[in-house]
C-alpha positions as semicolon CSV with decimal commas, in nm:
position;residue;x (nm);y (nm);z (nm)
1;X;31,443;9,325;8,276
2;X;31,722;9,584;8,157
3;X;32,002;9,409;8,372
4;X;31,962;9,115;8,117
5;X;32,098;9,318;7,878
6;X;32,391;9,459;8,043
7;X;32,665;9,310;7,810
8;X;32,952;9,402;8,087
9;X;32,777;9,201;8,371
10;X;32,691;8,941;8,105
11;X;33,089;8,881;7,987
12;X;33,152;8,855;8,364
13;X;32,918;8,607;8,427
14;X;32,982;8,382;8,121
15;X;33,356;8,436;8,194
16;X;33,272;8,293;8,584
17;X;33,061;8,018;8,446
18;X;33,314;7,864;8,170
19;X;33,625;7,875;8,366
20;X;33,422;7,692;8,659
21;X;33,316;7,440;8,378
22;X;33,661;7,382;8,244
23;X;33,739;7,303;8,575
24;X;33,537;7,010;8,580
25;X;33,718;6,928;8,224
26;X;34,028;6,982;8,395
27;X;33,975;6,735;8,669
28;X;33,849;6,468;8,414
29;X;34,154;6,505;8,201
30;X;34,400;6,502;8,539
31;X;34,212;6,296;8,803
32;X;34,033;6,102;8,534
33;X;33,707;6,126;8,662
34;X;33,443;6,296;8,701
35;X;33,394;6,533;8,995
36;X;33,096;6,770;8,964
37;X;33,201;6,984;9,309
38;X;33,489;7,126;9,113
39;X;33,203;7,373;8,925
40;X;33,162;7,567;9,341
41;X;33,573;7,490;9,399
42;X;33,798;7,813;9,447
43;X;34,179;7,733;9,319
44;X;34,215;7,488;9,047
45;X;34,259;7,561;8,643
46;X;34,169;7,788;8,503
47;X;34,125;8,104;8,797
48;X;33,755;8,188;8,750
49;X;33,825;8,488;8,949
50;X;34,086;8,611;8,747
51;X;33,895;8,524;8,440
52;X;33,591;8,720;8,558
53;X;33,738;9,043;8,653
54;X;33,942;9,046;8,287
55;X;33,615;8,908;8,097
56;X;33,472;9,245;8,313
57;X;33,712;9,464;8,246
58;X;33,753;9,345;7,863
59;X;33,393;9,407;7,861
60;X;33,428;9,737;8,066
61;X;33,702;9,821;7,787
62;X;33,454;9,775;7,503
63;X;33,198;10,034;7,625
64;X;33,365;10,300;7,770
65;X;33,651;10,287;7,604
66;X;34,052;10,241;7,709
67;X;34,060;10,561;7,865
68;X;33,726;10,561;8,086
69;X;33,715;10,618;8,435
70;X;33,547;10,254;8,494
71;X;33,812;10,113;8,301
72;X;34,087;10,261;8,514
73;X;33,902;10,134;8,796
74;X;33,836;9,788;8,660
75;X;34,174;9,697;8,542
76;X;34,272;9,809;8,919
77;X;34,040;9,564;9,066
78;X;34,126;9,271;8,804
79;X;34,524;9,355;8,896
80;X;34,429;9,348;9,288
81;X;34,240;8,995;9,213
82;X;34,529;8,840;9,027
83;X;34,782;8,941;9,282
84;X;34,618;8,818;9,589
85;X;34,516;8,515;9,355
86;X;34,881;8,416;9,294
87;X;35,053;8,561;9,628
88;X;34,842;8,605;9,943
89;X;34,568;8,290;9,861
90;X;34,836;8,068;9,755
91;X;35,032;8,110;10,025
92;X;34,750;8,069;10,273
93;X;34,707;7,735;10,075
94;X;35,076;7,657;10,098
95;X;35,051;7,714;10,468
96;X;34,688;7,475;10,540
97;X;34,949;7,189;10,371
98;X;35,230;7,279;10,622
99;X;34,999;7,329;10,913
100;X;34,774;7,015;10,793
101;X;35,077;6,774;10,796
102;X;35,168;6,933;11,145
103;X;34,820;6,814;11,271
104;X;34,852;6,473;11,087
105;X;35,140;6,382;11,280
106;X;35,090;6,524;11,620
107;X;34,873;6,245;11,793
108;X;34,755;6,363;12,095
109;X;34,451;6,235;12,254
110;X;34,346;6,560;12,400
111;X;34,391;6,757;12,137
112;X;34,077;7,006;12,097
113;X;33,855;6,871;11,797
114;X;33,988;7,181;11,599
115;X;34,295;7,050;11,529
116;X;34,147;6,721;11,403
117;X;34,004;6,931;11,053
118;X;34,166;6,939;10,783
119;X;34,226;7,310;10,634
120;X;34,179;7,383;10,297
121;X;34,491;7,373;10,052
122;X;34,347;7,461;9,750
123;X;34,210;7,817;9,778
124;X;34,494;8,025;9,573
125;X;34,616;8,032;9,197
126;X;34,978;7,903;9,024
127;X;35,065;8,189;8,848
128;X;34,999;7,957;8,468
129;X;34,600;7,930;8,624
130;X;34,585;8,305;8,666
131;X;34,742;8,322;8,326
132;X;34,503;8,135;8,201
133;X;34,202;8,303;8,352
134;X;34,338;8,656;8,188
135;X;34,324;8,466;7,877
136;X;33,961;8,304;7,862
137;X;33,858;8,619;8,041
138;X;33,978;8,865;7,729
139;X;33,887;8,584;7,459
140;X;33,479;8,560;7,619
141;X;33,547;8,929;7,664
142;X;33,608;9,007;7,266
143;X;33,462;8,703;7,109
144;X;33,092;8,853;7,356
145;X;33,156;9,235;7,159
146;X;33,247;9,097;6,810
C-alpha cells in the first residue's frame, strides 16, 4: 500500500498520536492518576491539533521545499488551527464554564432537561499548549526526515 509510505501523512499521524499520549502523561503527572479517555480528549497539554498540522507542515516543508505551493498552503492551515485553537475554542470553553455555573445555580423544577447537561469546558488551547504542540510537531517533524 503506497499511502504507507507517505512520510508527510506519516509525521502527521505520529505527531497526532504522541501529543494525545503525552496527554495521558500529563494527567498522571497533574491529576495523579491515570485516566486513559484523555488519549480521544480535545483541549488539554500538549494541542494535538496544533502539533499535527506543524508535524504536517514540517513534513510538507521537507519535500517540497520552503517555497512550495503546499507549503504556503500548509503553514496557512496550521496558522488557521492555532488561532482558532487559542481564541475562538477557548473562548467557547470559557463560556460552557460561565454558562455551566449559570445552570448550576438556577434551580428550577421545570427547567427543560437541556439545561440540566453540563457543556464541555475543555475544548480550546492556553496559548503555552499550542506552543507546545508547534514544538513536538516540528521536533517529530525533523527528527521523522533526519
Amino acid at each position: 500500500m503506497r499511502i504507507l509510505s507517505n512520510q508527510v501523512l506519516l509525521v502527521a499521524v505520529v505527531s497526532w498520536f504522541v501529543a494525545q499520549s503525552l496527554k495521558i502523561v500529563s494527567g498522571l503527572v497533574v491529576d495523579h492518576k491515570l485516566n486513559l479517555k484523555l488519549f480521544f480528549a480535545s483541549g488539554g497539554m500538549p494541542s494535538s491539533h496544533t502539533s499535527t498540522v506543524v508535524g504536517l507542515t514540517t513534513a510538507v516543508a521537507y519535500a517540497c521545499g520552503l517555497d512550495s505551493v503546499e507549503f504556503a498552503i500548509s503553514f496557512v492551515f496550521s496558522t488557521i488551527v492555532m488561532y482558532d485553537a487559542t481564541g475562538v475554542r477557548w473562548q467557547a470553553g470559557r463560556q460552557a464554564e460561565v454558562l455551566n455555573y449559570i445552570m448550576e445555580h438556577w434551580h428550577d423544577k421545570k427547567t427543560p432537561e437541556l439545561f440540566q447537561q453540563n457543556l464541555k469546558i475543555l475544548i480550546g488551547h492556553t496559548p503555552f499548549q499550542v506552543l507546545a504542540g508547534a514544538v513536538l510537531g516540528v521536533a517529530i517533524g525533523v527528527l521523522m526526515n533526519l
